[in-house]
């Protein structure tokens, strides 16, 4: 593979087995969890040829936002705003009907306009069933987000108010990538994601991974056909593999891998979103700077998401967290303008899908942060910020190079986008970080390496688990010694799972972690295979009750009887409700422990096993 193809003159991708073995950089003990043979994918020339023909019938619609701003795409507008160091604002909308969504658009826009402020973009959270081809959707229980019923509803996205719509969830990377991307473009949506979902979101019951990979490639290539018109592919790192990395340097390298696949192999524009799992406000500025330094085509960003890991049930503390992250993001955009919009997360986010009033309130709060940011920004040591950035970028480049070299040595065609996508997913973050990570090797640390710069999630997990462990009497006596426990998360959000896993391991349990976006079949099979006595399930995406019912049905079929603990966001959308409601009491009636308290988890398991 030539350097010209990769477009990176400073790196060498040809695998050099002798030098790698001498330096001990790559430990090739990788086990790939393949769902299909990536060698059977169509060649890249065939993919491009098919998309060339398909694209002739696709046109980008004109939104009210484009008309008002006098632009042809959101990318064009963002370049203007970045050039003037203007801080833009974004809000994510997660209601479950088009009527509620349209009414919410109008209410938020009009109220903010009346107060003399603005909002630049709305992110529309589609329900997970939207990521499935229409003919299969009746097989699935809807979550709590929006489902378009027809093409007319798609077309209305940008015609309610002059705020530009953004589509991320269950678009590119899903089983319905090409169709959803086409409908989004026709509606005038020019920033579309979320490629990270390819790695972490699953559609249980549909074994269509090869189809999904091909469809994802086609959707990316289609976006590439309109790249000159300003289309941008969005990837929320924290919704994909990024959320699972322990080392920020490796995460930067992974972002480069995504850029390589999208930009160099498939010809589309690419931007990265982050922030959900970034608690340290200065680290948010550093990481924004790092993303800018690997952005070789100067593609505008989508949004920097608000920090949600500091949010809990203490609303005043949530206001403090919002002020902290939004101030940092505003400063970052003033000094390192990347086109990302600041995303104020309403303080109720940890407990429910926020209402229009709560979103409006969040924007008023963040307006003050933006107003004051310029005063703080003048006194930040940007030389120190950039020195820290250079460490992340330099180490990220090493990780990126090692991964490509490793894939090449495993006979993956690293000029074929689909083969690279499939291989990365089959390997997974744990093995990528353990084998190719840049941290110093050390026994008895997570993944066998000391992070160059630990992620916020790792720092917080360590702090919170220490606090919880201090409150658990007799933990040092290993009260769960000899107890096998299976743990997993129903979606990509792994924070609660990691916290519980570490506490249970400290209590002496043998914990079998089956990862994120688990299937019920996988959970049942692991319980049987490991002879586990307890199941622990973390959930976040508004599907707690339906998952619990399906899980119990499967357990009855398999004659599995054991204590079950569920925690996280225990809610679900009910018929007649626009927003998900708490289902804790219903879960308890099913016999599930839904106390949502890590401090009492060990004592509960001890008593439950006795019974």
mmCIF file with all atom_site columns, C-alpha atoms in Angstrom, residues 84-87 285 323 326-336 342 366-382:
data_model
loop_
_atom_site.group_PDB
_atom_site.id
_atom_site.type_symbol
_atom_site.label_atom_id
_atom_site.label_alt_id
_atom_site.label_comp_id
_atom_site.label_asym_id
_atom_site.label_entity_id
_atom_site.label_seq_id
_atom_site.pdbx_PDB_ins_code
_atom_site.Cartn_x
_atom_site.Cartn_y
_atom_site.Cartn_z
_atom_site.occupancy
_atom_site.B_iso_or_equiv
_atom_site.pdbx_formal_charge
_atom_site.auth_seq_id
_atom_site.auth_comp_id
_atom_site.auth_asym_id
_atom_site.auth_atom_id
_atom_site.pdbx_PDB_model_num
ATOM 1  C CA . UNK A 1 84  ? -15.300 34.477 13.381 1.00 0.00 ? 84  UNK A CA 1
ATOM 2  C CA . UNK A 1 85  ? -14.716 32.410 16.573 1.00 0.00 ? 85  UNK A CA 1
ATOM 3  C CA . UNK A 1 86  ? -18.470 32.354 17.151 1.00 0.00 ? 86  UNK A CA 1
ATOM 4  C CA . UNK A 1 87  ? -19.673 29.781 19.667 1.00 0.00 ? 87  UNK A CA 1
ATOM 5  C CA . UNK A 1 285 ? -10.058 21.781 25.710 1.00 0.00 ? 285 UNK A CA 1
ATOM 6  C CA . UNK A 1 323 ? -21.389 25.277 34.106 1.00 0.00 ? 323 UNK A CA 1
ATOM 7  C CA . UNK A 1 326 ? -19.942 24.425 28.954 1.00 0.00 ? 326 UNK A CA 1
ATOM 8  C CA . UNK A 1 327 ? -17.476 27.083 30.084 1.00 0.00 ? 327 UNK A CA 1
ATOM 9  C CA . UNK A 1 328 ? -14.577 24.887 28.977 1.00 0.00 ? 328 UNK A CA 1
ATOM 10 C CA . UNK A 1 329 ? -16.197 24.079 25.632 1.00 0.00 ? 329 UNK A CA 1
ATOM 11 C CA . UNK A 1 330 ? -16.878 27.758 24.937 1.00 0.00 ? 330 UNK A CA 1
ATOM 12 C CA . UNK A 1 331 ? -13.276 28.665 25.752 1.00 0.00 ? 331 UNK A CA 1
ATOM 13 C CA . UNK A 1 332 ? -12.075 25.855 23.513 1.00 0.00 ? 332 UNK A CA 1
ATOM 14 C CA . UNK A 1 333 ? -14.140 27.085 20.570 1.00 0.00 ? 333 UNK A CA 1
ATOM 15 C CA . UNK A 1 334 ? -12.970 30.661 21.077 1.00 0.00 ? 334 UNK A CA 1
ATOM 16 C CA . UNK A 1 335 ? -9.294  29.657 21.046 1.00 0.00 ? 335 UNK A CA 1
ATOM 17 C CA . UNK A 1 336 ? -9.361  26.529 18.868 1.00 0.00 ? 336 UNK A CA 1
ATOM 18 C CA . UNK A 1 342 ? -21.619 23.483 22.543 1.00 0.00 ? 342 UNK A CA 1
ATOM 19 C CA . UNK A 1 366 ? -25.005 28.164 29.022 1.00 0.00 ? 366 UNK A CA 1
ATOM 20 C CA . UNK A 1 367 ? -25.481 31.605 27.474 1.00 0.00 ? 367 UNK A CA 1
ATOM 21 C CA . UNK A 1 368 ? -24.046 33.033 30.680 1.00 0.00 ? 368 UNK A CA 1
ATOM 22 C CA . UNK A 1 369 ? -21.108 30.604 30.520 1.00 0.00 ? 369 UNK A CA 1
ATOM 23 C CA . UNK A 1 370 ? -20.349 31.690 26.951 1.00 0.00 ? 370 UNK A CA 1
ATOM 24 C CA . UNK A 1 371 ? -20.615 35.350 27.945 1.00 0.00 ? 371 UNK A CA 1
ATOM 25 C CA . UNK A 1 372 ? -18.057 34.921 30.735 1.00 0.00 ? 372 UNK A CA 1
ATOM 26 C CA . UNK A 1 373 ? -15.785 32.460 28.942 1.00 0.00 ? 373 UNK A CA 1
ATOM 27 C CA . UNK A 1 374 ? -13.717 35.149 27.242 1.00 0.00 ? 374 UNK A CA 1
ATOM 28 C CA . UNK A 1 375 ? -12.615 36.514 30.612 1.00 0.00 ? 375 UNK A CA 1
ATOM 29 C CA . UNK A 1 376 ? -11.329 33.149 31.826 1.00 0.00 ? 376 UNK A CA 1
ATOM 30 C CA . UNK A 1 377 ? -9.862  32.191 28.478 1.00 0.00 ? 377 UNK A CA 1
ATOM 31 C CA . UNK A 1 378 ? -7.342  35.024 28.548 1.00 0.00 ? 378 UNK A CA 1
ATOM 32 C CA . UNK A 1 379 ? -5.604  33.467 31.548 1.00 0.00 ? 379 UNK A CA 1
ATOM 33 C CA . UNK A 1 380 ? -5.311  29.849 30.394 1.00 0.00 ? 380 UNK A CA 1
ATOM 34 C CA . UNK A 1 381 ? -1.784  28.592 29.689 1.00 0.00 ? 381 UNK A CA 1
ATOM 35 C CA . UNK A 1 382 ? -2.313  27.481 26.093 1.00 0.00 ? 382 UNK A CA 1
#
